Amino acid sequence: MESSSDEEEARTFVQVLGEKYNPENFPYGQGVVVLSSPPGSPIKDRLFLPSALVLNHCGITKAGDRSDIAAFCAHVVELDLSHNQFNDWGEICTIVSNVPHLDFLNLSMNPLSSVKLEPSMADVFSGLRRLVLINTHISWDSVHTLTQNTPELEELFLCLNDYNTVSESQKSCSSLRLLQITENQLQHWAEVRKLGMIYPSLSTLVLANNSVESVDDSQETLQLLFPNLRSINLNNSGLSKWEDIERLNFFPKLEDVKAKGIPLLQPYTTHERRSLLLAQLPSVVVLNGGAVSHGEREDAERFFIRYYQDCPEQELPQRYHILVSKYGHLAPLAEVDLSPRSTMVDVRCGEKVEPVSLRLEQTVADLKKQLKALLQLPTNGIRLFYIDREMCSVLGPEELKCGSRALHSYGIRDGDEILVVPKVKSRCSSSDI
């Protein structure tokens, strides 16, 4: 009885295809091909099929009838089978072999750790350009079998597979341009070196959220291993020495670097991190996702000189001497006091006069609150007038009417006077002064 129940629960690619893309569940629209079921097919209706099929989270374990797959999927170029229950490469190969124009395949979150892809089966993947194998725990042997049989493969995603080593391959994959291998357990640069040997044409290498501790190779080795690398992502890696950042310059075409969350940068402020990184990487045009302008680079390089110029000679990085030869020795930046400005004024209310220190960045409304509390004035409101001691005979008092206006905009100076007049309900004006 249990086996019968299991068979009933097992779902096929063909079955799910018919359920999701029948006219009741999937509307006809642009880019959708309408196909009628072939004779004898278990699918008894027409299907509205787009060229990109998404069949994730469907509990699929088997392919189903290959003739149905061929009939319905001749035009399909993208196939998302992630979050299913495939654990047999034979079933996957049956599907792929009957989708002749398949360009993109996503097998993420399928349990492929204990199954091996035999080389004799792998030629069905030959047309793929993009392959996603995230959190499948696929073995390196099966990865190499795939890449050796996909001569047009350009993008490969191997994230979350718990790799702590990289197995060498007997044959390189020269077509691959992008490798994303984030969220694994890679720690030693020797493992990254293997990636350069297996995928010599890489343009983008995403190593984020691994624990790679250093960049250990020489300039000659890095130039040979990654001759075409333009972008590298080392976010949340274990880099802890400036020498590792300097070695990134040995990649001959590198222009895009991500290095957030590394131990090396923890002691620095946000501004220091970007400036010091930028000054160390003269060829980089995109840093941590942000484009680098000519002005920002010059500011960063000048900051770098000033940051290190008081260090002992033996502690100066090589880049310091290069930048000094470019800009010369720079004088320290003048210190600018940005603390809030204040001034002493006399506050007059009736016969009472008190010296008060005013913070000039505060507003008229702030000053009213301060003076009402200081002078214990009634809460029915006050009017304020500013008297310039030097110009009062010419200008007279100026009422501070705009509550949102900052005090510094009035030009208040030491020795000036603020006149406080309580508001009254009778018709009074400034003649009360």
CSV table of N, CA and C in Angstrom, one decimal, residues 163-248:
chain,number,residue,atom,x,y,z
A,163,TYR,N,30.9,23.5,-0.6
A,163,TYR,CA,32.2,23.2,-1.1
A,163,TYR,C,33.3,23.8,-0.2
A,164,ASN,N,34.2,23.0,0.3
A,164,ASN,CA,35.4,23.6,0.9
A,164,ASN,C,36.7,23.4,0.1
A,165,THR,N,36.6,22.6,-1.0
A,165,THR,CA,37.7,22.4,-1.9
A,165,THR,C,37.1,22.5,-3.3
A,166,VAL,N,38.0,22.6,-4.3
A,166,VAL,CA,37.6,22.6,-5.7
A,166,VAL,C,38.4,21.4,-6.3
A,167,SER,N,37.7,20.5,-6.9
A,167,SER,CA,38.4,19.3,-7.6
A,167,SER,C,38.9,19.8,-9.0
A,168,GLU,N,40.1,19.4,-9.3
A,168,GLU,CA,40.6,19.7,-10.6
A,168,GLU,C,39.9,18.9,-11.7
A,169,SER,N,39.9,19.5,-12.9
A,169,SER,CA,39.3,18.9,-14.0
A,169,SER,C,40.3,18.5,-15.1
A,170,GLN,N,40.1,17.4,-15.8
A,170,GLN,CA,41.1,17.0,-16.8
A,170,GLN,C,41.0,17.9,-18.0
A,171,LYS,N,39.8,18.6,-18.2
A,171,LYS,CA,39.6,19.4,-19.3
A,171,LYS,C,39.0,20.8,-18.9
A,172,SER,N,39.5,21.8,-19.4
A,172,SER,CA,39.0,23.2,-19.0
A,172,SER,C,37.8,23.5,-19.8
A,173,CYS,N,37.0,24.5,-19.2
A,173,CYS,CA,35.8,25.0,-19.9
A,173,CYS,C,36.1,26.4,-20.3
A,174,SER,N,36.5,26.6,-21.5
A,174,SER,CA,37.0,27.9,-22.0
A,174,SER,C,35.9,28.8,-22.4
A,175,SER,N,34.7,28.3,-22.4
A,175,SER,CA,33.5,29.2,-22.8
A,175,SER,C,33.0,30.0,-21.7
A,176,LEU,N,33.2,29.5,-20.4
A,176,LEU,CA,32.6,30.1,-19.3
A,176,LEU,C,33.1,31.5,-19.0
A,177,ARG,N,32.1,32.5,-18.9
A,177,ARG,CA,32.4,33.9,-18.6
A,177,ARG,C,32.1,34.3,-17.2
A,178,LEU,N,31.0,33.7,-16.6
A,178,LEU,CA,30.6,34.1,-15.3
A,178,LEU,C,30.5,32.9,-14.4
A,179,LEU,N,31.2,32.9,-13.2
A,179,LEU,CA,31.0,31.8,-12.2
A,179,LEU,C,30.6,32.5,-10.9
A,180,GLN,N,29.5,32.0,-10.4
A,180,GLN,CA,29.0,32.5,-9.1
A,180,GLN,C,29.1,31.3,-8.1
A,181,ILE,N,29.9,31.4,-7.1
A,181,ILE,CA,30.1,30.3,-6.2
A,181,ILE,C,30.1,30.8,-4.8
A,182,THR,N,29.1,31.7,-4.5
A,182,THR,CA,29.0,32.3,-3.2
A,182,THR,C,28.4,31.3,-2.2
A,183,GLU,N,28.6,31.7,-0.9
A,183,GLU,CA,28.0,31.0,0.2
A,183,GLU,C,28.5,29.5,0.3
A,184,ASN,N,29.8,29.3,0.0
A,184,ASN,CA,30.4,28.0,0.2
A,184,ASN,C,31.4,28.1,1.3
A,185,GLN,N,32.3,27.1,1.4
A,185,GLN,CA,33.3,27.1,2.6
A,185,GLN,C,34.7,27.2,2.1
A,186,LEU,N,34.9,27.8,0.9
A,186,LEU,CA,36.3,28.0,0.4
A,186,LEU,C,37.1,28.9,1.3
A,187,GLN,N,38.3,28.5,1.7
A,187,GLN,CA,39.1,29.3,2.6
A,187,GLN,C,40.4,29.7,2.0
A,188,HIS,N,41.1,28.8,1.3
A,188,HIS,CA,42.4,28.9,0.9
A,188,HIS,C,42.5,29.4,-0.6
A,189,TRP,N,43.4,30.3,-0.9
A,189,TRP,CA,43.5,30.8,-2.3
A,189,TRP,C,43.9,29.7,-3.2
A,190,ALA,N,44.5,28.6,-2.8
A,190,ALA,CA,44.8,27.5,-3.6
A,190,ALA,C,43.6,26.9,-4.3
A,191,GLU,N,42.4,27.0,-3.6
A,191,GLU,CA,41.2,26.5,-4.3
A,191,GLU,C,40.7,27.4,-5.3
A,192,VAL,N,40.9,28.7,-5.1
A,192,VAL,CA,40.5,29.7,-6.1
A,192,VAL,C,41.4,29.6,-7.3
A,193,ARG,N,42.6,29.3,-7.1
A,193,ARG,CA,43.6,29.1,-8.2
A,193,ARG,C,43.1,28.0,-9.1
A,194,LYS,N,42.5,27.0,-8.6
A,194,LYS,CA,42.0,25.9,-9.4
A,194,LYS,C,40.9,26.4,-10.3
A,195,LEU,N,40.1,27.3,-9.8
A,195,LEU,CA,39.0,27.8,-10.6
A,195,LEU,C,39.6,28.5,-11.9
A,196,GLY,N,40.7,29.2,-11.7
A,196,GLY,CA,41.3,29.9,-12.8
A,196,GLY,C,41.8,28.9,-13.9
A,197,MET,N,42.3,27.7,-13.4
A,197,MET,CA,42.8,26.7,-14.4
A,197,MET,C,41.6,26.0,-15.1
A,198,ILE,N,40.5,25.8,-14.4
A,198,ILE,CA,39.4,25.1,-15.0
A,198,ILE,C,38.6,26.1,-15.9
A,199,TYR,N,38.5,27.3,-15.5
A,199,TYR,CA,37.7,28.3,-16.3
A,199,TYR,C,38.6,29.5,-16.7
A,200,PRO,N,39.5,29.3,-17.7
A,200,PRO,CA,40.5,30.3,-18.0
A,200,PRO,C,39.9,31.6,-18.6
A,201,SER,N,38.7,31.6,-19.1
A,201,SER,CA,38.2,32.8,-19.8
A,201,SER,C,37.2,33.6,-18.9
A,202,LEU,N,37.2,33.3,-17.6
A,202,LEU,CA,36.3,34.0,-16.7
A,202,LEU,C,36.4,35.5,-16.9
A,203,SER,N,35.3,36.2,-17.0
A,203,SER,CA,35.2,37.7,-16.9
A,203,SER,C,34.7,38.1,-15.6
A,204,THR,N,33.8,37.3,-15.0
A,204,THR,CA,33.2,37.7,-13.7
A,204,THR,C,33.3,36.5,-12.7
A,205,LEU,N,33.9,36.7,-11.5
A,205,LEU,CA,34.0,35.7,-10.5
A,205,LEU,C,33.4,36.2,-9.2
A,206,VAL,N,32.4,35.6,-8.7
A,206,VAL,CA,31.6,36.0,-7.5
A,206,VAL,C,31.9,35.0,-6.4
A,207,LEU,N,32.8,35.5,-5.5
A,207,LEU,CA,33.2,34.6,-4.4
A,207,LEU,C,32.7,35.1,-3.0
A,208,ALA,N,31.7,35.9,-3.0
A,208,ALA,CA,31.1,36.5,-1.8
A,208,ALA,C,30.7,35.4,-0.8
A,209,ASN,N,30.9,35.8,0.5
A,209,ASN,CA,30.4,34.9,1.6
A,209,ASN,C,31.1,33.6,1.6
A,210,ASN,N,32.4,33.6,1.1
A,210,ASN,CA,33.3,32.5,1.4
A,210,ASN,C,34.3,33.0,2.4
A,211,SER,N,35.2,32.2,2.9
A,211,SER,CA,36.1,32.7,3.9
A,211,SER,C,37.6,32.8,3.4
A,212,VAL,N,37.7,33.1,2.1
A,212,VAL,CA,39.0,33.2,1.5
A,212,VAL,C,39.9,34.2,2.2
A,213,GLU,N,41.0,33.7,2.7
A,213,GLU,CA,41.8,34.5,3.7
A,213,GLU,C,42.8,35.4,3.0
A,214,SER,N,43.2,35.1,1.8
A,214,SER,CA,44.3,35.9,1.2
A,214,SER,C,44.3,35.7,-0.3
A,215,VAL,N,45.1,36.6,-1.0
A,215,VAL,CA,45.4,36.4,-2.4
A,215,VAL,C,46.9,36.2,-2.5
A,216,ASP,N,47.3,34.9,-2.7
A,216,ASP,CA,48.6,34.5,-2.4
A,216,ASP,C,49.5,34.4,-3.6
A,217,ASP,N,49.0,34.5,-4.8
A,217,ASP,CA,49.8,34.3,-6.0
A,217,ASP,C,50.6,35.5,-6.4
A,218,SER,N,51.7,35.2,-7.2
A,218,SER,CA,52.5,36.3,-7.7
A,218,SER,C,51.8,37.0,-8.9
A,219,GLN,N,52.4,38.1,-9.3
A,219,GLN,CA,51.8,38.8,-10.5
A,219,GLN,C,51.8,38.0,-11.7
A,220,GLU,N,52.8,37.3,-12.0
A,220,GLU,CA,52.9,36.4,-13.2
A,220,GLU,C,51.8,35.3,-13.2
A,221,THR,N,51.6,34.7,-12.0
A,221,THR,CA,50.6,33.6,-11.9
A,221,THR,C,49.2,34.1,-12.1
A,222,LEU,N,48.9,35.3,-11.4
A,222,LEU,CA,47.5,35.8,-11.5
A,222,LEU,C,47.2,36.3,-12.9
A,223,GLN,N,48.2,36.8,-13.6
A,223,GLN,CA,48.0,37.2,-15.0
A,223,GLN,C,47.7,36.0,-15.9
A,224,LEU,N,48.4,34.9,-15.6
A,224,LEU,CA,48.2,33.7,-16.4
A,224,LEU,C,46.8,33.0,-16.1
A,225,LEU,N,46.5,33.0,-14.8
A,225,LEU,CA,45.3,32.3,-14.3
A,225,LEU,C,44.0,33.0,-14.7
A,226,PHE,N,44.0,34.3,-14.6
A,226,PHE,CA,42.8,35.1,-14.9
A,226,PHE,C,43.0,36.2,-15.9
A,227,PRO,N,43.4,35.9,-17.1
A,227,PRO,CA,43.8,36.9,-18.1
A,227,PRO,C,42.6,37.8,-18.5
A,228,ASN,N,41.4,37.4,-18.3
A,228,ASN,CA,40.2,38.1,-18.8
A,228,ASN,C,39.3,38.6,-17.7
A,229,LEU,N,39.7,38.4,-16.5
A,229,LEU,CA,38.8,38.8,-15.4
A,229,LEU,C,38.6,40.3,-15.3
A,230,ARG,N,37.4,40.7,-15.3
A,230,ARG,CA,37.0,42.1,-15.2
A,230,ARG,C,36.3,42.5,-13.9
A,231,SER,N,35.7,41.5,-13.3
A,231,SER,CA,34.9,41.8,-12.1
A,231,SER,C,35.1,40.6,-11.1
A,232,ILE,N,35.4,41.0,-9.8
A,232,ILE,CA,35.5,40.1,-8.8
A,232,ILE,C,34.8,40.6,-7.5
A,233,ASN,N,34.0,39.7,-6.9
A,233,ASN,CA,33.2,40.0,-5.7
A,233,ASN,C,33.8,39.2,-4.5
A,234,LEU,N,34.4,39.9,-3.6
A,234,LEU,CA,35.0,39.3,-2.4
A,234,LEU,C,34.3,39.8,-1.1
A,235,ASN,N,33.1,40.2,-1.3
A,235,ASN,CA,32.3,40.6,-0.1
A,235,ASN,C,32.3,39.5,1.0
A,236,ASN,N,32.5,40.0,2.2
A,236,ASN,CA,32.4,39.1,3.4
A,236,ASN,C,33.4,37.9,3.3
A,237,SER,N,34.5,38.2,2.6
A,237,SER,CA,35.6,37.2,2.6
A,237,SER,C,36.5,37.4,3.9
A,238,GLY,N,37.6,36.7,4.0
A,238,GLY,CA,38.4,36.8,5.1
A,238,GLY,C,39.7,37.6,4.9
A,239,LEU,N,39.7,38.5,3.9
A,239,LEU,CA,40.9,39.3,3.6
A,239,LEU,C,41.2,40.2,4.8
A,240,SER,N,42.5,40.2,5.2
A,240,SER,CA,42.9,41.0,6.4
A,240,SER,C,44.1,41.8,6.2
A,241,LYS,N,44.7,41.8,5.0
A,241,LYS,CA,46.0,42.5,4.8
A,241,LYS,C,45.9,43.4,3.5
A,242,TRP,N,46.5,44.6,3.6
A,242,TRP,CA,46.4,45.5,2.4
A,242,TRP,C,47.2,44.9,1.2
A,243,GLU,N,48.1,44.0,1.5
A,243,GLU,CA,48.9,43.3,0.4
A,243,GLU,C,47.9,42.5,-0.5
A,244,ASP,N,46.9,42.0,0.1
A,244,ASP,CA,45.9,41.2,-0.7
A,244,ASP,C,45.1,42.1,-1.7
A,245,ILE,N,44.8,43.3,-1.2
A,245,ILE,CA,44.2,44.3,-2.1
A,245,ILE,C,45.1,44.8,-3.2
A,246,GLU,N,46.4,45.0,-2.8
A,246,GLU,CA,47.4,45.4,-3.8
A,246,GLU,C,47.5,44.3,-4.9
A,247,ARG,N,47.4,43.1,-4.6
A,247,ARG,CA,47.6,42.0,-5.6
A,247,ARG,C,46.5,41.9,-6.5
A,248,LEU,N,45.3,42.5,-6.2
A,248,LEU,CA,44.2,42.5,-7.2
A,248,LEU,C,44.6,43.3,-8.4
